[in-house]
Amino acid sequence: MTYLKAKVLGKPLTGWRLRLYTIIFEADTHAGRLFDQTLIAVILASVAVVIADSVHDISNRFHDWLILAEWFFTLVFTLEYAARLSCVRHPWRYVFSFYGIVDLLALLPTYLALLVPEVAVLIDVRILRLLRVFRVFKLTAYVSEYHTIGQALRASKRKIMVFLTAVLMIVLVIGTLMYVVEGPVNGFTSIPTSVYWAITTMTTVGFGDITPKTDFGRLIASAMMLLGWGTLAVPTGIVTAEMAYARNAPTTTRTCQECLTEGHMPDANFCRHCGVRLPAYANETMEK
């Protein structure tokens, strides 16, 4: 979300839009923190309602209350969506962003069923429930730990891609070897099927639907299992190292009003990106 706000949306400079932006997109003030906590509670409650509605006994007994709760959550998310669009200078960019699409998916099912009654016949109700459960992704916009994990994954993506490429080559070679050793008579009917076996074995899942029968095949399988233990530790170490680095990085949502770069230290006077003097830092401590 940091990159999205800094490079795309456009932060308003003055007036009520700036105040609303600070509350919705920045969480260092008391109002911003309260907004995030309230939205987290609403999101969790709305997902709980969707889950409860899928249980027939609960749905039959509390159907009217579940419908009322669904409309309440839909109206809350509608007001939040409208507030977000109104306080950014480029609303259409937010509409087509990841969080904008998630916000739209939080609203779409209820209004879709209302505007198009035939949707109950054309679309299975499970699809609508799936769209409603997408609301859980809205949590990533309000919990700072999600941003830390996201930064760590983005920083380590090249290393992880190299690692996955190496794993892909291993399972391709071993899968092809098992296809030659075991053959169709033992369930290894094709190279893709053998590669599937290699993936499930390396990841220590081992569904058991395909197993080697020859001694040489079991030897290869044993090597794959042992290799899988060591393989699982590699991406964990990569991401953990990046998360340790991100933990020491600036954690504020302080934003430069000129270039919209976020993450300045509380005592910074100038933007670390463009050098423009920063406005006064608004946080919960200063409000008291």
mmCIF file of C-alpha atoms in Angstrom:
data_model
loop_
_atom_site.group_PDB
_atom_site.id
_atom_site.type_symbol
_atom_site.label_atom_id
_atom_site.label_comp_id
_atom_site.label_asym_id
_atom_site.label_seq_id
_atom_site.Cartn_x
_atom_site.Cartn_y
_atom_site.Cartn_z
ATOM 1 C CA MET A 1 0.000 0.000 0.000
ATOM 2 C CA THR A 2 2.993 2.324 0.571
ATOM 3 C CA TYR A 3 3.938 2.302 -3.103
ATOM 4 C CA LEU A 4 0.324 2.677 -4.151
ATOM 5 C CA LYS A 5 -0.216 5.784 -2.058
ATOM 6 C CA ALA A 6 3.185 7.310 -2.824
ATOM 7 C CA LYS A 7 3.189 6.875 -6.577
ATOM 8 C CA VAL A 8 -0.354 6.553 -7.825
ATOM 9 C CA LEU A 9 -3.278 7.859 -5.803
ATOM 10 C CA GLY A 10 -2.220 11.421 -5.123
ATOM 11 C CA LYS A 11 -2.451 12.897 -1.633
ATOM 12 C CA PRO A 12 -4.576 16.078 -1.259
ATOM 13 C CA LEU A 13 -2.681 19.053 0.119
ATOM 14 C CA THR A 14 -5.322 21.006 2.038
ATOM 15 C CA GLY A 15 -8.857 21.021 3.410
ATOM 16 C CA TRP A 16 -11.225 18.280 4.502
ATOM 17 C CA ARG A 17 -9.862 15.871 1.917
ATOM 18 C CA LEU A 18 -6.421 16.022 3.549
ATOM 19 C CA ARG A 19 -7.923 15.371 6.985
ATOM 20 C CA LEU A 20 -9.983 12.471 5.652
ATOM 21 C CA TYR A 21 -6.956 11.074 3.797
ATOM 22 C CA THR A 22 -4.889 11.205 6.986
ATOM 23 C CA ILE A 23 -7.545 9.239 8.867
ATOM 24 C CA ILE A 24 -8.151 6.593 6.178
ATOM 25 C CA PHE A 25 -4.712 6.044 4.638
ATOM 26 C CA GLU A 26 -2.362 7.004 7.481
ATOM 27 C CA ALA A 27 -2.589 5.287 10.855
ATOM 28 C CA ASP A 28 -0.288 7.352 13.099
ATOM 29 C CA THR A 29 -3.068 9.494 14.551
ATOM 30 C CA HIS A 30 -5.643 8.472 17.160
ATOM 31 C CA ALA A 31 -8.455 8.865 14.607
ATOM 32 C CA GLY A 32 -6.570 6.845 11.987
ATOM 33 C CA ARG A 33 -5.837 4.058 14.424
ATOM 34 C CA LEU A 34 -9.451 3.969 15.603
ATOM 35 C CA PHE A 35 -10.618 3.843 11.969
ATOM 36 C CA ASP A 36 -8.360 0.848 11.242
ATOM 37 C CA GLN A 37 -9.429 -1.016 14.377
ATOM 38 C CA THR A 38 -13.107 -0.440 13.635
ATOM 39 C CA LEU A 39 -12.757 -1.667 10.049
ATOM 40 C CA ILE A 40 -10.885 -4.786 11.222
ATOM 41 C CA ALA A 41 -13.760 -5.628 13.578
ATOM 42 C CA VAL A 42 -16.348 -5.053 10.837
ATOM 43 C CA ILE A 43 -14.442 -7.189 8.319
ATOM 44 C CA LEU A 44 -14.082 -10.086 10.741
ATOM 45 C CA ALA A 45 -17.760 -9.864 11.707
ATOM 46 C CA SER A 46 -18.863 -9.810 8.061
ATOM 47 C CA VAL A 47 -16.799 -12.890 7.234
ATOM 48 C CA ALA A 48 -18.241 -14.628 10.302
ATOM 49 C CA VAL A 49 -21.749 -13.886 9.000
ATOM 50 C CA VAL A 50 -20.889 -15.411 5.613
ATOM 51 C CA ILE A 51 -19.525 -18.540 7.294
ATOM 52 C CA ALA A 52 -22.592 -18.824 9.542
ATOM 53 C CA ASP A 53 -24.896 -18.396 6.555
ATOM 54 C CA SER A 54 -23.326 -21.460 4.925
ATOM 55 C CA VAL A 55 -24.446 -23.663 7.856
ATOM 56 C CA HIS A 56 -27.990 -24.800 7.063
ATOM 57 C CA ASP A 57 -29.209 -25.022 10.656
ATOM 58 C CA ILE A 58 -27.982 -21.524 11.477
ATOM 59 C CA SER A 59 -29.199 -20.091 8.181
ATOM 60 C CA ASN A 60 -32.707 -21.504 8.605
ATOM 61 C CA ARG A 61 -33.004 -20.303 12.177
ATOM 62 C CA PHE A 62 -31.508 -16.808 11.828
ATOM 63 C CA HIS A 63 -32.084 -16.091 8.142
ATOM 64 C CA ASP A 64 -33.658 -12.654 8.634
ATOM 65 C CA TRP A 65 -30.954 -11.548 11.062
ATOM 66 C CA LEU A 66 -28.187 -12.704 8.713
ATOM 67 C CA ILE A 67 -29.730 -10.781 5.817
ATOM 68 C CA LEU A 68 -29.988 -7.668 7.999
ATOM 69 C CA ALA A 69 -26.362 -8.031 9.096
ATOM 70 C CA GLU A 70 -25.253 -8.511 5.494
ATOM 71 C CA TRP A 71 -26.933 -5.263 4.460
ATOM 72 C CA PHE A 72 -25.417 -3.437 7.426
ATOM 73 C CA PHE A 73 -21.899 -4.548 6.475
ATOM 74 C CA THR A 74 -22.532 -3.716 2.832
ATOM 75 C CA LEU A 75 -23.588 -0.178 3.717
ATOM 76 C CA VAL A 76 -20.538 0.285 5.946
ATOM 77 C CA PHE A 77 -18.210 -0.871 3.180
ATOM 78 C CA THR A 78 -20.046 1.342 0.687
ATOM 79 C CA LEU A 79 -19.476 4.421 2.844
ATOM 80 C CA GLU A 80 -15.830 3.475 3.296
ATOM 81 C CA TYR A 81 -15.387 2.978 -0.460
ATOM 82 C CA ALA A 82 -16.994 6.358 -1.211
ATOM 83 C CA ALA A 83 -14.800 8.062 1.410
ATOM 84 C CA ARG A 84 -11.652 6.592 -0.118
ATOM 85 C CA LEU A 85 -12.603 7.750 -3.601
ATOM 86 C CA SER A 86 -13.481 11.230 -2.395
ATOM 87 C CA CYS A 87 -10.218 11.948 -0.566
ATOM 88 C CA VAL A 88 -7.700 10.961 -3.273
ATOM 89 C CA ARG A 89 -6.820 13.099 -6.271
ATOM 90 C CA HIS A 90 -6.903 10.146 -8.709
ATOM 91 C CA PRO A 91 -9.931 8.063 -7.702
ATOM 92 C CA TRP A 92 -9.980 5.900 -10.846
ATOM 93 C CA ARG A 93 -6.477 4.700 -10.075
ATOM 94 C CA TYR A 94 -7.701 3.493 -6.712
ATOM 95 C CA VAL A 95 -10.706 1.795 -8.331
ATOM 96 C CA PHE A 96 -8.416 -0.370 -10.482
ATOM 97 C CA SER A 97 -5.814 -0.974 -7.772
ATOM 98 C CA PHE A 98 -5.634 -4.223 -5.767
ATOM 99 C CA TYR A 99 -7.308 -2.718 -2.716
ATOM 100 C CA GLY A 100 -9.888 -0.962 -4.870
ATOM 101 C CA ILE A 101 -10.874 -4.253 -6.494
ATOM 102 C CA VAL A 102 -11.062 -5.951 -3.083
ATOM 103 C CA ASP A 103 -13.295 -3.139 -1.817
ATOM 104 C CA LEU A 104 -15.538 -3.565 -4.854
ATOM 105 C CA LEU A 105 -15.770 -7.316 -4.282
ATOM 106 C CA ALA A 106 -16.916 -6.572 -0.737
ATOM 107 C CA LEU A 107 -19.906 -4.643 -2.156
ATOM 108 C CA LEU A 108 -20.725 -6.457 -5.367
ATOM 109 C CA PRO A 109 -22.579 -9.607 -4.195
ATOM 110 C CA THR A 110 -25.308 -7.859 -2.182
ATOM 111 C CA TYR A 111 -26.043 -5.231 -4.832
ATOM 112 C CA LEU A 112 -25.806 -7.808 -7.611
ATOM 113 C CA ALA A 113 -28.488 -9.953 -6.006
ATOM 114 C CA LEU A 114 -30.653 -6.858 -5.464
ATOM 115 C CA LEU A 115 -30.319 -5.342 -8.941
ATOM 116 C CA VAL A 116 -30.519 -8.640 -10.819
ATOM 117 C CA PRO A 117 -32.936 -10.991 -9.020
ATOM 118 C CA GLU A 118 -32.344 -13.649 -11.672
ATOM 119 C CA VAL A 119 -28.777 -13.988 -10.373
ATOM 120 C CA ALA A 120 -30.064 -16.502 -7.823
ATOM 121 C CA VAL A 121 -30.841 -18.815 -10.745
ATOM 122 C CA LEU A 122 -27.911 -17.994 -12.997
ATOM 123 C CA ILE A 123 -25.197 -17.941 -10.314
ATOM 124 C CA ASP A 124 -24.786 -20.512 -7.557
ATOM 125 C CA VAL A 125 -25.019 -18.988 -4.093
ATOM 126 C CA ARG A 126 -21.576 -20.372 -3.275
ATOM 127 C CA ILE A 127 -20.042 -17.944 -5.786
ATOM 128 C CA LEU A 128 -21.615 -15.018 -3.955
ATOM 129 C CA ARG A 129 -20.299 -16.363 -0.668
ATOM 130 C CA LEU A 130 -16.853 -16.678 -2.220
ATOM 131 C CA LEU A 131 -16.948 -13.017 -3.270
ATOM 132 C CA ARG A 132 -18.034 -11.980 0.222
ATOM 133 C CA VAL A 133 -15.211 -13.920 1.818
ATOM 134 C CA PHE A 134 -12.838 -11.813 -0.303
ATOM 135 C CA ARG A 135 -13.489 -9.134 2.324
ATOM 136 C CA VAL A 136 -10.883 -10.817 4.452
ATOM 137 C CA PHE A 137 -8.238 -9.412 2.093
ATOM 138 C CA LYS A 138 -9.244 -5.946 3.263
ATOM 139 C CA LEU A 139 -7.421 -6.740 6.499
ATOM 140 C CA THR A 140 -4.099 -6.257 4.709
ATOM 141 C CA ALA A 141 -4.837 -2.545 4.394
ATOM 142 C CA TYR A 142 -5.191 -2.023 8.149
ATOM 143 C CA VAL A 143 -2.634 -4.312 9.826
ATOM 144 C CA SER A 144 0.948 -3.018 9.684
ATOM 145 C CA GLU A 145 2.440 -6.520 9.989
ATOM 146 C CA TYR A 146 0.998 -7.343 6.554
ATOM 147 C CA HIS A 147 3.040 -4.490 5.112
ATOM 148 C CA THR A 148 6.199 -5.843 6.769
ATOM 149 C CA ILE A 149 5.613 -9.284 5.271
ATOM 150 C CA GLY A 150 4.802 -7.722 1.884
ATOM 151 C CA GLN A 151 8.021 -5.678 1.920
ATOM 152 C CA ALA A 152 10.037 -8.765 2.842
ATOM 153 C CA LEU A 153 8.488 -10.810 0.027
ATOM 154 C CA ARG A 154 9.060 -8.043 -2.526
ATOM 155 C CA ALA A 155 12.672 -7.612 -1.423
ATOM 156 C CA SER A 156 13.380 -11.353 -1.644
ATOM 157 C CA LYS A 157 11.407 -12.116 -4.820
ATOM 158 C CA ARG A 158 14.513 -12.464 -7.033
ATOM 159 C CA LYS A 159 16.150 -14.911 -4.615
ATOM 160 C CA ILE A 160 12.922 -16.867 -4.277
ATOM 161 C CA MET A 161 12.529 -17.005 -8.068
ATOM 162 C CA VAL A 162 16.054 -18.402 -8.411
ATOM 163 C CA PHE A 163 15.263 -20.941 -5.684
ATOM 164 C CA LEU A 164 11.979 -21.992 -7.340
ATOM 165 C CA THR A 165 13.752 -22.332 -10.685
ATOM 166 C CA ALA A 166 16.292 -24.678 -9.103
ATOM 167 C CA VAL A 167 13.500 -26.707 -7.475
ATOM 168 C CA LEU A 168 11.666 -26.900 -10.805
ATOM 169 C CA MET A 169 14.744 -28.263 -12.521
ATOM 170 C CA ILE A 170 15.240 -30.863 -9.780
ATOM 171 C CA VAL A 171 11.658 -32.143 -9.853
ATOM 172 C CA LEU A 172 11.710 -32.206 -13.658
ATOM 173 C CA VAL A 173 14.883 -34.295 -13.755
ATOM 174 C CA ILE A 174 13.825 -36.617 -10.914
ATOM 175 C CA GLY A 175 10.307 -36.965 -12.323
ATOM 176 C CA THR A 176 11.673 -37.934 -15.719
ATOM 177 C CA LEU A 177 14.051 -40.402 -14.076
ATOM 178 C CA MET A 178 11.208 -42.002 -12.127
ATOM 179 C CA TYR A 179 9.168 -42.263 -15.317
ATOM 180 C CA VAL A 180 12.016 -44.254 -16.838
ATOM 181 C CA VAL A 181 12.682 -46.373 -13.730
ATOM 182 C CA GLU A 182 9.107 -47.176 -12.643
ATOM 183 C CA GLY A 183 7.144 -46.820 -15.861
ATOM 184 C CA PRO A 184 3.361 -46.857 -16.464
ATOM 185 C CA VAL A 185 2.968 -50.279 -14.872
ATOM 186 C CA ASN A 186 3.668 -48.747 -11.428
ATOM 187 C CA GLY A 187 1.506 -45.651 -11.889
ATOM 188 C CA PHE A 188 4.058 -43.314 -13.478
ATOM 189 C CA THR A 189 2.074 -43.077 -16.705
ATOM 190 C CA SER A 190 3.697 -39.883 -18.050
ATOM 191 C CA ILE A 191 6.386 -37.337 -17.277
ATOM 192 C CA PRO A 192 3.850 -34.754 -15.927
ATOM 193 C CA THR A 193 2.455 -37.438 -13.596
ATOM 194 C CA SER A 194 5.978 -38.272 -12.449
ATOM 195 C CA VAL A 195 6.780 -34.598 -11.907
ATOM 196 C CA TYR A 196 3.604 -34.346 -9.803
ATOM 197 C CA TRP A 197 4.926 -37.221 -7.681
ATOM 198 C CA ALA A 198 8.305 -35.491 -7.362
ATOM 199 C CA ILE A 199 6.665 -32.241 -6.183
ATOM 200 C CA THR A 200 4.510 -33.964 -3.562
ATOM 201 C CA THR A 201 7.517 -35.950 -2.355
ATOM 202 C CA MET A 202 9.924 -32.990 -2.179
ATOM 203 C CA THR A 203 7.397 -30.875 -0.304
ATOM 204 C CA THR A 204 6.945 -33.792 2.168
ATOM 205 C CA VAL A 205 3.208 -33.914 1.391
ATOM 206 C CA GLY A 206 3.248 -37.447 0.011
ATOM 207 C CA PHE A 207 -0.374 -38.086 -0.925
ATOM 208 C CA GLY A 208 0.393 -41.753 -1.494
ATOM 209 C CA ASP A 209 -1.659 -42.062 -4.672
ATOM 210 C CA ILE A 210 1.558 -42.867 -6.551
ATOM 211 C CA THR A 211 4.363 -44.865 -4.908
ATOM 212 C CA PRO A 212 7.502 -46.464 -6.317
ATOM 213 C CA LYS A 213 7.587 -50.253 -6.369
ATOM 214 C CA THR A 214 11.173 -51.002 -7.424
ATOM 215 C CA ASP A 215 14.179 -50.823 -5.110
ATOM 216 C CA PHE A 216 15.909 -48.197 -7.236
ATOM 217 C CA GLY A 217 12.728 -46.116 -7.312
ATOM 218 C CA ARG A 218 12.455 -46.268 -3.514
ATOM 219 C CA LEU A 219 16.078 -45.156 -3.236
ATOM 220 C CA ILE A 220 15.315 -42.122 -5.400
ATOM 221 C CA ALA A 221 12.193 -41.417 -3.333
ATOM 222 C CA SER A 222 14.228 -41.549 -0.114
ATOM 223 C CA ALA A 223 16.708 -39.054 -1.522
ATOM 224 C CA MET A 224 13.843 -36.767 -2.554
ATOM 225 C CA MET A 225 12.350 -36.883 0.946
ATOM 226 C CA LEU A 226 15.653 -35.984 2.586
ATOM 227 C CA LEU A 227 16.229 -33.254 0.009
ATOM 228 C CA GLY A 228 12.787 -31.854 0.770
ATOM 229 C CA TRP A 229 13.692 -31.192 4.413
ATOM 230 C CA GLY A 230 16.632 -29.038 3.400
ATOM 231 C CA THR A 231 14.712 -27.391 0.588
ATOM 232 C CA LEU A 232 11.980 -26.070 2.881
ATOM 233 C CA ALA A 233 14.528 -24.180 4.966
ATOM 234 C CA VAL A 234 15.848 -22.064 2.085
ATOM 235 C CA PRO A 235 12.860 -19.741 1.398
ATOM 236 C CA THR A 236 12.219 -19.496 5.150
ATOM 237 C CA GLY A 237 15.724 -18.157 5.726
ATOM 238 C CA ILE A 238 15.472 -15.726 2.811
ATOM 239 C CA VAL A 239 12.180 -14.196 3.943
ATOM 240 C CA THR A 240 13.210 -14.155 7.619
ATOM 241 C CA ALA A 241 16.364 -12.181 6.804
ATOM 242 C CA GLU A 242 14.360 -9.610 4.846
ATOM 243 C CA MET A 243 11.786 -9.329 7.633
ATOM 244 C CA ALA A 244 14.556 -8.693 10.160
ATOM 245 C CA TYR A 245 15.830 -5.883 7.935
ATOM 246 C CA ALA A 246 12.345 -4.439 7.451
ATOM 247 C CA ARG A 247 11.776 -4.460 11.226
ATOM 248 C CA ASN A 248 14.567 -1.889 11.599
ATOM 249 C CA ALA A 249 13.201 0.307 8.792
ATOM 250 C CA PRO A 250 10.982 3.361 9.462
ATOM 251 C CA THR A 251 7.529 2.295 10.569
ATOM 252 C CA THR A 252 5.598 5.568 10.364
ATOM 253 C CA THR A 253 3.125 6.444 7.634
ATOM 254 C CA ARG A 254 4.418 10.019 7.430
ATOM 255 C CA THR A 255 4.118 11.150 3.816
ATOM 256 C CA CYS A 256 5.819 13.889 1.818
ATOM 257 C CA GLN A 257 3.125 16.124 0.316
ATOM 258 C CA GLU A 258 5.279 16.895 -2.710
ATOM 259 C CA CYS A 259 6.383 13.469 -3.986
ATOM 260 C CA LEU A 260 4.172 11.327 -1.688
ATOM 261 C CA THR A 261 7.067 9.159 -0.492
ATOM 262 C CA GLU A 262 6.058 7.436 2.750
ATOM 263 C CA GLY A 263 7.985 6.118 5.752
ATOM 264 C CA HIS A 264 9.959 9.132 7.021
ATOM 265 C CA MET A 265 11.350 9.162 10.549
ATOM 266 C CA PRO A 266 9.321 11.169 13.086
ATOM 267 C CA ASP A 267 12.089 13.751 13.558
ATOM 268 C CA ALA A 268 12.906 14.200 9.842
ATOM 269 C CA ASN A 269 12.752 17.767 8.495
ATOM 270 C CA PHE A 270 13.224 17.045 4.789
ATOM 271 C CA CYS A 271 11.984 14.359 2.408
ATOM 272 C CA ARG A 272 14.548 11.594 1.885
ATOM 273 C CA HIS A 273 13.466 11.307 -1.759
ATOM 274 C CA CYS A 274 12.982 14.829 -3.161
ATOM 275 C CA GLY A 275 14.494 17.015 -0.401
ATOM 276 C CA VAL A 276 11.408 19.185 0.135
ATOM 277 C CA ARG A 277 10.754 20.350 3.710
ATOM 278 C CA LEU A 278 8.258 18.075 5.384
ATOM 279 C CA PRO A 279 5.100 19.328 7.114
ATOM 280 C CA ALA A 280 4.675 18.824 10.837
ATOM 281 C CA TYR A 281 4.329 15.194 11.810
ATOM 282 C CA ALA A 282 0.794 14.332 12.896
ATOM 283 C CA ASN A 283 0.647 11.389 15.275
ATOM 284 C CA GLU A 284 -1.236 10.233 18.312
ATOM 285 C CA THR A 285 1.292 11.713 20.761
ATOM 286 C CA MET A 286 1.038 15.210 19.267
ATOM 287 C CA GLU A 287 -2.755 15.123 19.409
ATOM 288 C CA LYS A 288 -2.761 14.714 23.204
#
